[in-house]
Structures are given as C-alpha cells and as structure tokens.
Amino acid sequence: MILDVAFSRLDPACRSASGRAVAVIDVIRATTTITMALHQGCAGVMPVRTLSEARAVVRKLGRDVLLAGERGAERAAGCELGNSPAEYGQERVKGKTIVLTTTNGTRTFQAAAGAQTLIACSFLNVSAAARRLAATGLDILIVCAGRHGCFCLEDVVGSGMLIDRVLSVGDRPIECSDAAGAAHQLFATHRADLFGMLRGCGWGREIIQKGFGTDLEICAQVDLTDIVPVMRKGRLVAERA
Amino acid sequence: MILDVAFSRLDPACRSASGRAVAVIDVIRATTTITMALHQGCAGVMPVRTLSEARAVVRKLGRDVLLAGERGAERAAGCELGNSPAEYGQERVKGKTIVLTTTNGTRTFQAAAGAQTLIACSFLNVSAAARRLAATGLDILIVCAGRHGCFCLEDVVGSGMLIDRVLSVGDRPIECSDAAGAAHQLFATHRADLFGMLRGCGWGREIIQKGFGTDLEICAQVDLTDIVPVMRKGRLVAERA
C-alpha cells in the first residue's frame, strides 16, 4: 500500500488521487467543522467552490437546508452559518443539509474528485478516519487544504497523525512517500503539544487575531467522535468506523 | 527578516521571489554539481531549461564551453557532461563555461527569476550560502527543486540546514513561515545522519538503482567549500562568502 501526501490542492501529487482512498484535511477549520456538523446530527454537508454556486444549490434543494460560507475567516455575506465549528450545535444542524463554501477547505474536495473513496479528516475523527481508509485496501492519498496552494503546518501535522494511525491499524506493508514520511516526522515533533502548534502556526495566529481563538480549542480535540464524513454523490454523509 | 521555503518550482510561494534573496536547492544533484564545478575552477554555469536551448547557447558562445545535460538521471544524448558531480574535476572544467540543463534543478532558477539576489546552495556550501544570504539584508526565499513539482525530502532537509545556518549568523529578528519552520524541524530530525537520509529518500533510492550511488557520498559533504554560485546575467559565477 502506498501512502502519499499533497501539501495543498495545487500540489501535483493530487494528480494521483484517481482510484485511491483520499482524505482531505483542513484542521483550521473546514474539515473540523464538517466533522462536527455530522457528529451533531446534520444530514449531510455539500462542499462547493463559490458563494453563487452555494446559493444556487440551496435554492434547488429547498427545505431543511442551511447556507454556510466563509471568506477571510469571517462568515460570508448572506450566510446562516460561518466556518466556526462552535456554530454547528445539534439544535442548529440536526437533520439539516448544509451547503458549505470556504476559501481553501471545500475547494480541496474538487482537487481529489477522481478518488475511489473520499473522506474528510480532522483531529476530531483521526482514528476513525484511519480505520476507514485502511479498510478500503487502496493506496492512500492525504490532501492538505493548505492556504492558497501553500504549506500550512497544522494540516501537515494532521496528515502525520492520520499516517501514524494508519500505520498502527494496517496489516499490509506500507510504503510512505517522502512527503508522507516528512508529515509523520512533523507529527512526532508536535504530538506532545497539538494545541500549542495550532496557536503558533501562521494561520492559527491569524485566526486568534480575528477573534476566533476559541475555535482552536475545538480543533485540537483528538478522537472526539468515530464519525467519518464520506463523499456520496457530492454530499459528505456520516459513517461510523 | 522573513524566511520562507517553496517546496518546488511549482509551489505558489515562488511568487514571492521578487525582490528577495533566493537560494535554489537541488541536493541530488544539480546544485551540488554546480557548486562543485565552480569550486573546481569553471568560469561559470548557465542553467537552461531545454536541451535545444542549451545547444543554441553553446553554439553562440563558441569556445571554452561544455554542453552538460541530464534527463532521467542519465547524461543526455550529445552532451559532454551529465549531472554527476564526480564528472566535474578541475582537469575537465577549469576555465570553461558550462551550459547545463537538468530535469528539475536548472528549471528552478527560472521560477525564481525575479529575485534581487539568486544563488545556488547544496550541502557542499551551505554555511557560505547562509552568510551570503544574510549579508543581503533582504527577506529570504529558499526554493527546492523537488521533482516534477512534488516534495523531495533531501531538498527540504537542505533548506532546513540553510535556515539553521542563517539563524546562527543573522543579527536581526527572523520570522519563519510555517514551511521554513517545518524544514528546520526536518533538518533537526535528520542532521545526525545526512548520508543515510540521502540513501533512504525516494530519489536517493532511485539514483542508487541507476548506478549513481557514489554521487550521494559527494552530495553529503557539508561545507566542502566557501564558494557560492551567484547569478549574474544568466550565469552562475563563483563568489566567496
């Protein structure tokens, strides 16, 4: 089994998504928020690229739908929800379909569109995500959301944690690419203080400045749930693993 | 002073090359070979993208010129030199201008073409390269050659070593990007066994299979020289730092 990591949706490693089991990681905050939404009982999350696309999907679906959007960390104009996992409580999202667009995270799902299996991973569900990936028996690609195509430490550390879990549950020989090995090493460097890593990385510092610092406490929770968001016909739905 | 790393020539971080001091790193093997060539007394190295471009430049320059080219690790057809630093002995290169094209390394210089200062760095000259970069007083960008736009461990560890040296010579506050911090950490992970890292990384294993394993012994030599290849009008020439 081959295990590879793309450091952003623009990384050419994404070209190998086809036929693989692919996990998208956007620790701060899209895949944390998606995992939380499904954990709180929402019916499904549809990640879309643009706000106009999101509005069109909401109109088409009609009822029991929430429009969620983020631009520059803030809730986008006209949206009922932003990208803060704290907003996605049970009372708000249970039974609803959420149409979500974010600056980097949701667009990353399109970069991995050829995947055989496509899931969302965050610290919140990392062990369940590893079990779900390993169960496919496929080669694995982890795609970090990154930021405008550039490297984000928190997503790479998240990838390294996911790799750590896959290595511990896998029963077949696993060949790590250079990128996967490096992600695993960076996780080892930061595993003792994940919350400190989230507060110290570039995007974490900006999120704190913008007033979303408490979100990082949610993002740092490891294995809060065994829910794995799995893509089915353009919609991420909850599976337990 | 800002310190950033692009993990390949296709990394969007390259867009910030303009006005910065930029170091290109291709440990296996282009920047090792370029450093070695200048250390052995060659007059200058012109990195070009394609073989046809290289042939045209050689014809234009006329005398005291060597055509050097690599494709798929091997010496390219019709070239007098390949990309093995072992070929670049004094008896072969002294006083000559070398026109060099390689699959990843030489193309990386074009990605950083807007740089205020542009140098080549390898393990062979890492401390001298750090002094040269720090002396500019500019923000620093390190561009890894990578492989077809993807992450190569050896270039990132080389970047981390260069960062380590810049941090030790710099007298101004330095702000590392996430990518620069990660490279520095990966260097710390591998610093005790750089040769083992070169033999174990993806491209290192392929180079060994292709029969160039002894090149890795050359690539692994730290601070063999205080020569820094500096770009002047399309030609990398030797400076001491």
Short mmCIF file of C-alpha atoms in Angstrom, two decimals:
data_model
loop_
_atom_site.label_atom_id
_atom_site.label_comp_id
_atom_site.label_asym_id
_atom_site.label_seq_id
_atom_site.Cartn_x
_atom_site.Cartn_y
_atom_site.Cartn_z
CA MET A 1 0.00 0.00 0.00
CA ILE A 2 1.33 3.42 -0.97
CA LEU A 3 0.79 6.37 1.36
CA ASP A 4 1.31 9.86 -0.06
CA VAL A 5 0.55 13.43 0.99
CA ALA A 6 -0.22 16.50 -1.14
CA PHE A 7 0.58 19.69 0.77
CA SER A 8 -2.18 21.67 -0.94
CA ARG A 9 -4.88 21.33 -3.57
CA LEU A 10 -2.39 22.76 -6.10
CA ASP A 11 0.29 20.15 -5.32
CA PRO A 12 0.88 17.96 -8.42
CA ALA A 13 0.63 14.94 -6.09
CA CYS A 14 -3.16 15.47 -6.30
CA ARG A 15 -2.97 14.05 -9.83
CA SER A 16 -2.60 10.59 -8.27
CA ALA A 17 -5.97 10.86 -6.48
CA SER A 18 -7.70 8.77 -9.13
CA GLY A 19 -8.60 5.31 -7.85
CA ARG A 20 -7.19 5.94 -4.38
CA ALA A 21 -8.68 6.39 -0.94
CA VAL A 22 -8.31 10.12 -0.33
CA ALA A 23 -8.63 12.09 2.90
CA VAL A 24 -8.96 15.88 2.82
CA ILE A 25 -7.59 17.71 5.86
CA ASP A 26 -8.26 21.33 6.78
CA VAL A 27 -7.70 21.41 10.52
CA ILE A 28 -8.38 25.16 10.85
CA ARG A 29 -11.25 24.80 10.14
CA ALA A 30 -13.31 23.30 7.30
CA THR A 31 -12.88 19.57 7.96
CA THR A 32 -13.13 20.14 11.72
CA THR A 33 -16.41 21.95 11.10
CA ILE A 34 -17.70 19.27 8.70
CA THR A 35 -16.86 16.50 11.18
CA MET A 36 -18.54 18.44 13.98
CA ALA A 37 -21.67 19.08 11.88
CA LEU A 38 -22.13 15.37 11.14
CA HIS A 39 -21.28 14.45 14.73
CA GLN A 40 -24.12 16.78 15.80
CA GLY A 41 -26.57 15.01 13.53
CA CYS A 42 -26.71 17.06 10.35
CA ALA A 43 -27.95 15.07 7.35
CA GLY A 44 -25.04 15.90 5.06
CA VAL A 45 -22.56 18.59 4.03
CA MET A 46 -22.14 19.65 0.41
CA PRO A 47 -18.77 21.35 -0.12
CA VAL A 48 -18.92 23.79 -3.03
CA ARG A 49 -16.42 26.22 -4.53
CA THR A 50 -18.20 29.55 -4.72
CA LEU A 51 -20.89 31.51 -2.90
CA SER A 52 -23.02 31.81 -6.02
CA GLU A 53 -22.82 28.05 -6.52
CA ALA A 54 -23.78 27.57 -2.86
CA ARG A 55 -26.81 29.86 -3.22
CA ALA A 56 -27.93 28.02 -6.33
CA VAL A 57 -27.70 24.64 -4.60
CA VAL A 58 -29.64 25.93 -1.60
CA ARG A 59 -32.40 27.22 -3.89
CA LYS A 60 -32.57 23.89 -5.71
CA LEU A 61 -32.70 21.79 -2.55
CA GLY A 62 -35.39 23.92 -0.99
CA ARG A 63 -36.19 22.95 2.61
CA ASP A 64 -34.11 21.81 5.58
CA VAL A 65 -31.02 23.40 4.06
CA LEU A 66 -28.56 25.84 5.60
CA LEU A 67 -26.25 28.12 3.65
CA ALA A 68 -22.78 28.24 5.22
CA GLY A 69 -19.90 30.29 3.90
CA GLU A 70 -16.55 31.69 4.94
CA ARG A 71 -14.27 34.25 3.32
CA GLY A 72 -11.20 35.61 5.11
CA ALA A 73 -12.13 33.63 8.25
CA GLU A 74 -15.42 35.58 8.65
CA ARG A 75 -18.96 34.41 7.89
CA ALA A 76 -19.67 35.35 4.28
CA ALA A 77 -22.42 37.85 3.47
CA GLY A 78 -25.91 36.37 3.47
CA CYS A 79 -24.92 33.06 5.05
CA GLU A 80 -26.69 31.47 8.02
CA LEU A 81 -23.50 29.84 9.28
CA GLY A 82 -19.79 30.62 9.02
CA ASN A 83 -16.87 28.20 9.30
CA SER A 84 -16.64 28.12 13.09
CA PRO A 85 -17.28 24.60 14.49
CA ALA A 86 -18.80 26.24 17.58
CA GLU A 87 -21.77 27.35 15.46
CA TYR A 88 -22.69 23.80 14.47
CA GLY A 89 -24.57 22.69 17.57
CA GLN A 90 -27.22 19.96 17.47
CA GLU A 91 -30.07 22.45 17.92
CA ARG A 92 -28.93 24.24 14.79
CA VAL A 93 -27.91 21.49 12.39
CA LYS A 94 -29.74 18.26 13.29
CA GLY A 95 -31.47 16.79 10.24
CA LYS A 96 -30.37 19.69 8.03
CA THR A 97 -28.30 19.61 4.87
CA ILE A 98 -25.52 22.19 4.93
CA VAL A 99 -24.16 23.75 1.76
CA LEU A 100 -20.69 24.99 2.67
CA THR A 101 -18.13 27.09 0.82
CA THR A 102 -14.79 28.10 2.33
CA THR A 103 -11.68 29.76 0.96
CA ASN A 104 -9.44 26.70 0.89
CA GLY A 105 -11.01 23.65 2.50
CA THR A 106 -14.11 22.96 0.45
CA ARG A 107 -12.26 23.62 -2.81
CA THR A 108 -9.82 20.88 -1.89
CA PHE A 109 -12.51 18.22 -2.33
CA GLN A 110 -12.68 19.14 -6.02
CA ALA A 111 -8.91 18.58 -6.36
CA ALA A 112 -9.45 14.99 -5.24
CA ALA A 113 -12.57 14.40 -7.30
CA GLY A 114 -11.25 11.26 -9.03
CA ALA A 115 -10.85 9.40 -5.73
CA GLN A 116 -12.38 5.94 -5.28
CA THR A 117 -13.19 6.82 -1.67
CA LEU A 118 -13.18 10.42 -0.45
CA ILE A 119 -13.43 11.38 3.22
CA ALA A 120 -12.92 14.39 5.48
CA CYS A 121 -10.46 14.13 8.36
CA SER A 122 -9.61 16.35 11.30
CA PHE A 123 -8.13 15.79 14.74
CA LEU A 124 -11.72 15.18 15.88
CA ASN A 125 -12.02 11.90 13.96
CA VAL A 126 -8.46 10.95 13.06
CA SER A 127 -8.51 7.37 14.37
CA ALA A 128 -11.88 6.60 12.76
CA ALA A 129 -10.64 8.13 9.51
CA ALA A 130 -7.55 5.89 9.61
CA ARG A 131 -9.70 2.78 10.10
CA ARG A 132 -11.98 3.83 7.22
CA LEU A 133 -9.03 4.42 4.87
CA ALA A 134 -7.23 1.21 5.82
CA ALA A 135 -10.44 -0.80 5.34
CA THR A 136 -10.55 0.15 1.66
CA GLY A 137 -7.31 -1.73 0.96
CA LEU A 138 -6.49 1.03 -1.55
CA ASP A 139 -3.44 3.24 -1.89
CA ILE A 140 -3.95 6.33 0.23
CA LEU A 141 -3.52 10.00 -0.60
CA ILE A 142 -3.96 12.69 2.02
CA VAL A 143 -4.65 16.15 0.60
CA CYS A 144 -3.96 19.13 2.84
CA ALA A 145 -6.10 22.19 2.20
CA GLY A 146 -3.12 24.46 2.79
CA ARG A 147 -3.62 28.12 2.06
CA HIS A 148 -3.90 29.45 -1.47
CA GLY A 149 -1.77 26.48 -2.54
CA CYS A 150 0.90 26.96 0.13
CA PHE A 151 2.05 24.82 3.03
CA CYS A 152 0.17 25.01 6.37
CA LEU A 153 1.78 23.32 9.33
CA GLU A 154 -1.46 22.29 11.03
CA ASP A 155 -2.71 20.33 8.03
CA VAL A 156 0.60 18.55 7.62
CA VAL A 157 0.74 17.65 11.31
CA GLY A 158 -2.84 16.38 10.94
CA SER A 159 -1.71 14.27 7.98
CA GLY A 160 1.15 12.93 10.06
CA MET A 161 -1.25 11.95 12.84
CA LEU A 162 -3.50 10.20 10.33
CA ILE A 163 -0.47 8.36 8.92
CA ASP A 164 0.54 7.38 12.44
CA ARG A 165 -2.92 5.84 12.97
CA VAL A 166 -2.95 4.11 9.55
CA LEU A 167 0.46 2.56 10.28
CA SER A 168 -0.87 1.24 13.58
CA VAL A 169 -4.06 -0.32 12.16
CA GLY A 170 -2.70 -1.52 8.81
CA ASP A 171 -1.90 -5.18 8.38
CA ARG A 172 -0.19 -4.83 5.00
CA PRO A 173 3.26 -3.44 4.15
CA ILE A 174 3.02 0.33 3.69
CA GLU A 175 5.36 2.40 1.54
CA CYS A 176 5.49 6.06 2.57
CA SER A 177 6.46 8.73 0.04
CA ASP A 178 8.98 11.39 1.06
CA ALA A 179 6.06 13.72 1.78
CA ALA A 180 4.25 11.14 3.93
CA GLY A 181 7.43 10.37 5.87
CA ALA A 182 8.05 14.07 6.48
CA ALA A 183 4.45 14.62 7.66
CA HIS A 184 4.82 11.70 10.06
CA GLN A 185 8.05 13.19 11.44
CA LEU A 186 6.44 16.61 11.86
CA PHE A 187 3.59 15.00 13.79
CA ALA A 188 6.17 13.33 16.05
CA THR A 189 7.73 16.75 16.66
CA HIS A 190 4.41 18.33 17.68
CA ARG A 191 2.37 15.48 19.17
CA ALA A 192 3.10 16.47 22.75
CA ASP A 193 1.53 19.92 22.28
CA LEU A 194 -1.00 19.99 19.46
CA PHE A 195 -2.86 22.94 20.93
CA GLY A 196 0.39 24.93 21.12
CA MET A 197 1.09 24.02 17.49
CA LEU A 198 -2.36 25.29 16.49
CA ARG A 199 -1.83 28.55 18.38
CA GLY A 200 1.68 29.05 16.97
CA CYS A 201 1.28 28.20 13.28
CA GLY A 202 0.75 31.02 10.78
CA TRP A 203 -2.98 30.58 10.20
CA GLY A 204 -3.62 29.85 13.88
CA ARG A 205 -2.08 33.19 14.85
CA GLU A 206 -4.28 34.97 12.30
CA ILE A 207 -7.40 33.17 13.49
CA ILE A 208 -6.67 34.31 17.05
CA GLN A 209 -6.19 37.91 15.84
CA LYS A 210 -9.53 37.75 14.05
CA GLY A 211 -11.26 36.72 17.27
CA PHE A 212 -11.74 33.01 16.61
CA GLY A 213 -9.15 31.77 19.11
CA THR A 214 -11.66 29.63 21.00
CA ASP A 215 -12.23 27.63 17.78
CA LEU A 216 -8.70 26.29 18.16
CA GLU A 217 -9.70 24.54 21.38
CA ILE A 218 -12.32 22.64 19.39
CA CYS A 219 -9.92 21.94 16.51
CA ALA A 220 -7.39 20.45 18.96
CA GLN A 221 -9.71 17.74 20.31
CA VAL A 222 -8.40 14.33 19.26
CA ASP A 223 -10.86 11.48 18.60
CA LEU A 224 -13.95 13.27 19.84
CA THR A 225 -16.04 11.09 17.52
CA ASP A 226 -15.96 7.94 15.39
CA ILE A 227 -17.95 9.67 12.65
CA VAL A 228 -16.25 9.81 9.25
CA PRO A 229 -17.67 12.16 6.60
CA VAL A 230 -17.70 10.12 3.38
CA MET A 231 -18.50 11.63 -0.03
CA ARG A 232 -21.61 10.19 -1.70
CA LYS A 233 -22.77 11.94 -4.88
CA GLY A 234 -21.38 15.32 -3.92
CA ARG A 235 -22.53 15.11 -0.31
CA LEU A 236 -20.45 14.22 2.74
CA VAL A 237 -22.52 11.88 4.92
CA ALA A 238 -21.78 10.27 8.26
CA GLU A 239 -20.36 6.76 8.54
CA ARG A 240 -19.09 5.18 11.73
CA ALA A 241 -15.67 3.49 11.60
CA MET B 1 13.53 39.46 8.05
CA ILE B 2 11.12 36.89 6.61
CA LEU B 3 12.36 33.39 5.83
CA ASP B 4 10.21 31.21 3.58
CA VAL B 5 10.58 27.93 1.68
CA ALA B 6 8.94 26.80 -1.57
CA PHE B 7 8.90 23.01 -1.78
CA SER B 8 9.17 23.00 -5.56
CA ARG B 9 9.35 25.35 -8.53
CA LEU B 10 5.57 24.95 -8.90
CA ASP B 11 4.86 25.99 -5.29
CA PRO B 12 2.88 29.28 -5.26
CA ALA B 13 5.37 30.52 -2.63
CA CYS B 14 7.73 31.13 -5.59
CA ARG B 15 5.56 34.14 -6.47
CA SER B 16 7.20 35.99 -3.59
CA ALA B 17 10.69 35.63 -5.12
CA SER B 18 10.60 39.16 -6.48
CA GLY B 19 12.94 41.48 -4.60
CA ARG B 20 14.14 38.77 -2.22
CA ALA B 21 17.40 36.91 -1.74
CA VAL B 22 16.65 33.47 -3.19
CA ALA B 23 18.58 30.23 -2.86
CA VAL B 24 17.84 27.28 -5.16
CA ILE B 25 18.49 23.84 -3.68
CA ASP B 26 18.70 20.59 -5.63
CA VAL B 27 20.82 18.38 -3.40
CA ILE B 28 20.60 15.33 -5.72
CA ARG B 29 22.21 16.69 -7.82
CA ALA B 30 22.09 19.93 -9.82
CA THR B 31 23.14 22.48 -7.20
CA THR B 32 25.71 20.06 -5.78
CA THR B 33 27.14 19.73 -9.30
CA ILE B 34 27.06 23.50 -9.94
CA THR B 35 28.82 24.19 -6.63
CA MET B 36 31.41 21.52 -7.40
CA ALA B 37 32.03 22.89 -10.91
CA LEU B 38 32.73 26.40 -9.60
CA HIS B 39 34.80 25.01 -6.73
CA GLN B 40 36.92 23.22 -9.36
CA GLY B 41 37.53 26.46 -11.21
CA CYS B 42 34.99 26.57 -14.00
CA ALA B 43 34.30 30.10 -15.29
CA GLY B 44 30.54 29.94 -14.91
CA VAL B 45 27.46 27.74 -15.20
CA MET B 46 24.47 28.73 -17.30
CA PRO B 47 21.34 26.84 -16.21
CA VAL B 48 18.89 26.48 -19.08
CA ARG B 49 15.53 24.74 -19.45
CA THR B 50 15.85 22.57 -22.54
CA LEU B 51 18.45 20.66 -24.49
CA SER B 52 17.75 22.62 -27.66
CA GLU B 53 18.20 25.87 -25.76
CA ALA B 54 21.46 24.51 -24.32
CA ARG B 55 22.76 23.58 -27.77
CA ALA B 56 21.88 27.04 -29.11
CA VAL B 57 23.72 28.77 -26.25
CA VAL B 58 26.78 26.56 -26.76
CA ARG B 59 26.86 27.44 -30.48
CA LYS B 60 26.55 31.14 -29.70
CA LEU B 61 29.29 31.18 -27.07
CA GLY B 62 31.72 29.25 -29.26
CA ARG B 63 34.92 28.31 -27.44
CA ASP B 64 35.76 27.11 -23.95
CA VAL B 65 32.22 25.88 -23.50
CA LEU B 66 30.94 22.49 -22.37
CA LEU B 67 27.46 21.14 -23.02
CA ALA B 68 26.06 19.37 -19.94
CA GLY B 69 22.68 17.73 -19.75
CA GLU B 70 20.69 15.22 -17.72
CA ARG B 71 17.38 13.50 -18.36
CA GLY B 72 16.12 10.69 -16.13
CA ALA B 73 19.39 10.80 -14.12
CA GLU B 74 21.46 9.82 -17.20
CA ARG B 75 23.70 12.02 -19.34
CA ALA B 76 21.52 13.39 -22.13
CA ALA B 77 22.28 12.48 -25.73
CA GLY B 78 25.08 14.51 -27.32
CA CYS B 79 26.26 16.09 -24.07
CA GLU B 80 29.88 16.20 -22.91
CA LEU B 81 28.92 16.05 -19.24
CA GLY B 82 25.96 14.67 -17.28
CA ASN B 83 24.71 15.77 -13.86
CA SER B 84 27.15 13.73 -11.76
CA PRO B 85 29.38 15.97 -9.61
CA ALA B 86 32.13 13.35 -9.96
CA GLU B 87 32.50 14.32 -13.63
CA TYR B 88 33.31 17.93 -12.83
CA GLY B 89 37.01 17.60 -11.95
CA GLN B 90 39.43 20.51 -12.33
CA GLU B 91 41.11 18.95 -15.36
CA ARG B 92 37.77 18.90 -17.13
CA VAL B 93 36.12 22.18 -16.18
CA LYS B 94 38.79 24.74 -15.23
CA GLY B 95 38.28 27.99 -17.14
CA LYS B 96 35.33 26.59 -19.05
CA THR B 97 31.77 27.86 -19.21
CA ILE B 98 29.25 25.06 -18.69
CA VAL B 99 25.78 25.19 -20.20
CA LEU B 100 23.67 22.86 -18.06
CA THR B 101 20.14 21.54 -18.39
CA THR B 102 18.59 19.10 -15.91
CA THR B 103 15.08 17.75 -15.39
CA ASN B 104 14.23 19.72 -12.26
CA GLY B 105 17.16 21.68 -10.87
CA THR B 106 18.09 24.10 -13.64
CA ARG B 107 14.44 24.88 -14.38
CA THR B 108 14.04 26.01 -10.79
CA PHE B 109 16.24 29.03 -11.39
CA GLN B 110 13.66 30.34 -13.86
CA ALA B 111 10.94 30.05 -11.19
CA ALA B 112 12.95 32.48 -9.06
CA ALA B 113 13.87 34.82 -11.89
CA GLY B 114 12.54 37.96 -10.17
CA ALA B 115 14.94 37.60 -7.25
CA GLN B 116 17.13 40.51 -6.19
CA THR B 117 19.94 38.04 -5.40
CA LEU B 118 19.89 34.47 -6.71
CA ILE B 119 22.30 31.79 -5.55
CA ALA B 120 22.76 28.02 -5.69
CA CYS B 121 23.04 26.08 -2.44
CA SER B 122 23.91 22.50 -1.59
CA PHE B 123 25.32 20.74 1.45
CA LEU B 124 28.77 21.49 -0.07
CA ASN B 125 28.46 25.25 0.52
CA VAL B 126 25.61 25.63 2.99
CA SER B 127 27.39 27.82 5.54
CA ALA B 128 28.84 30.12 2.87
CA ALA B 129 25.40 30.34 1.25
CA ALA B 130 23.87 31.35 4.59
CA ARG B 131 26.45 34.12 5.06
CA ARG B 132 25.83 35.37 1.51
CA LEU B 133 22.05 35.45 2.00
CA ALA B 134 22.22 37.09 5.42
CA ALA B 135 24.62 39.75 4.10
CA THR B 136 21.97 41.00 1.65
CA GLY B 137 19.69 42.10 4.49
CA LEU B 138 16.75 41.04 2.31
CA ASP B 139 13.87 38.70 3.03
CA ILE B 140 14.92 35.18 2.08
CA LEU B 141 13.16 32.57 -0.02
CA ILE B 142 14.58 29.07 -0.46
CA VAL B 143 13.26 27.22 -3.50
CA CYS B 144 13.59 23.45 -3.51
CA ALA B 145 13.90 21.85 -6.93
CA GLY B 146 11.67 18.96 -5.85
CA ARG B 147 10.63 16.52 -8.51
CA HIS B 148 8.11 17.45 -11.18
CA GLY B 149 6.63 19.88 -8.68
CA CYS B 150 6.48 17.41 -5.80
CA PHE B 151 8.16 17.30 -2.39
CA CYS B 152 11.67 15.79 -2.11
CA LEU B 153 12.96 15.18 1.39
CA GLU B 154 16.62 15.87 0.61
CA ASP B 155 15.93 19.38 -0.71
CA VAL B 156 13.77 20.24 2.29
CA VAL B 157 16.40 18.94 4.72
CA GLY B 158 18.95 21.02 2.81
CA SER B 159 16.66 24.04 3.20
CA GLY B 160 16.41 23.31 6.91
CA MET B 161 20.19 23.19 7.21
CA LEU B 162 20.49 26.50 5.37
CA ILE B 163 17.86 28.00 7.70
CA ASP B 164 19.78 26.67 10.69
CA ARG B 165 22.91 28.46 9.45
CA VAL B 166 21.04 31.71 8.63
CA LEU B 167 19.54 31.74 12.13
CA SER B 168 23.02 31.35 13.62
CA VAL B 169 24.65 34.15 11.58
CA GLY B 170 21.75 36.59 11.46
CA ASP B 171 21.77 39.59 13.77
CA ARG B 172 18.21 40.71 13.03
CA PRO B 173 14.90 39.21 14.18
CA ILE B 174 13.85 36.48 11.76
CA GLU B 175 10.26 35.38 11.16
CA CYS B 176 9.99 31.85 9.78
CA SER B 177 6.95 30.82 7.71
CA ASP B 178 5.25 27.51 8.50
CA ALA B 179 7.20 25.95 5.63
CA ALA B 180 10.53 27.31 6.88
CA GLY B 181 9.82 26.12 10.42
CA ALA B 182 8.90 22.65 9.16
CA ALA B 183 12.08 22.45 7.03
CA HIS B 184 14.14 23.43 10.05
CA GLN B 185 12.48 20.70 12.12
CA LEU B 186 13.05 18.10 9.41
CA PHE B 187 16.72 19.06 9.33
CA ALA B 188 16.87 18.56 13.10
CA THR B 189 15.35 15.09 12.62
CA HIS B 190 17.97 14.07 10.04
CA ARG B 191 21.08 16.06 10.95
CA ALA B 192 22.76 13.15 12.71
CA ASP B 193 22.70 11.00 9.55
CA LEU B 194 22.53 13.09 6.39
CA PHE B 195 24.11 10.36 4.27
CA GLY B 196 21.51 7.86 5.50
CA MET B 197 18.78 10.38 4.64
CA LEU B 198 20.19 10.73 1.11
CA ARG B 199 20.30 6.95 0.67
CA GLY B 200 16.80 6.46 2.07
CA CYS B 201 14.79 9.23 0.40
CA GLY B 202 12.78 8.43 -2.73
CA TRP B 203 15.08 10.00 -5.31
CA GLY B 204 18.21 8.77 -3.49
CA ARG B 205 16.98 5.17 -3.78
CA GLU B 206 16.34 5.64 -7.50
CA ILE B 207 19.76 7.22 -8.04
CA ILE B 208 21.38 4.19 -6.37
CA GLN B 209 19.36 1.82 -8.59
CA LYS B 210 20.51 3.74 -11.66
CA GLY B 211 24.15 3.24 -10.65
CA PHE B 212 24.94 6.72 -9.32
CA GLY B 213 25.13 5.73 -5.65
CA THR B 214 28.66 7.07 -5.23
CA ASP B 215 27.38 10.54 -6.16
CA LEU B 216 25.49 10.56 -2.86
CA GLU B 217 28.80 10.48 -0.98
CA ILE B 218 29.72 13.73 -2.73
CA CYS B 219 26.28 15.26 -2.18
CA ALA B 220 26.53 14.51 1.57
CA GLN B 221 29.72 16.55 2.14
CA VAL B 222 28.93 19.55 4.32
CA ASP B 223 30.88 22.79 3.86
CA LEU B 224 33.45 21.42 1.43
CA THR B 225 33.85 24.94 0.04
CA ASP B 226 33.13 28.61 0.72
CA ILE B 227 32.23 29.18 -2.94
CA VAL B 228 28.72 30.49 -3.57
CA PRO B 229 27.36 30.36 -7.13
CA VAL B 230 25.70 33.75 -7.69
CA MET B 231 23.58 34.57 -10.74
CA ARG B 232 24.97 37.39 -12.92
CA LYS B 233 23.21 37.97 -16.24
CA GLY B 234 22.07 34.38 -16.65
CA ARG B 235 25.36 32.87 -15.50
CA LEU B 236 26.19 31.45 -12.07
CA VAL B 237 29.65 32.66 -11.12
CA ALA B 238 31.81 31.98 -8.06
CA GLU B 239 31.85 34.31 -5.09
CA ARG B 240 33.49 33.58 -1.75
CA ALA B 241 31.45 34.19 1.39
#
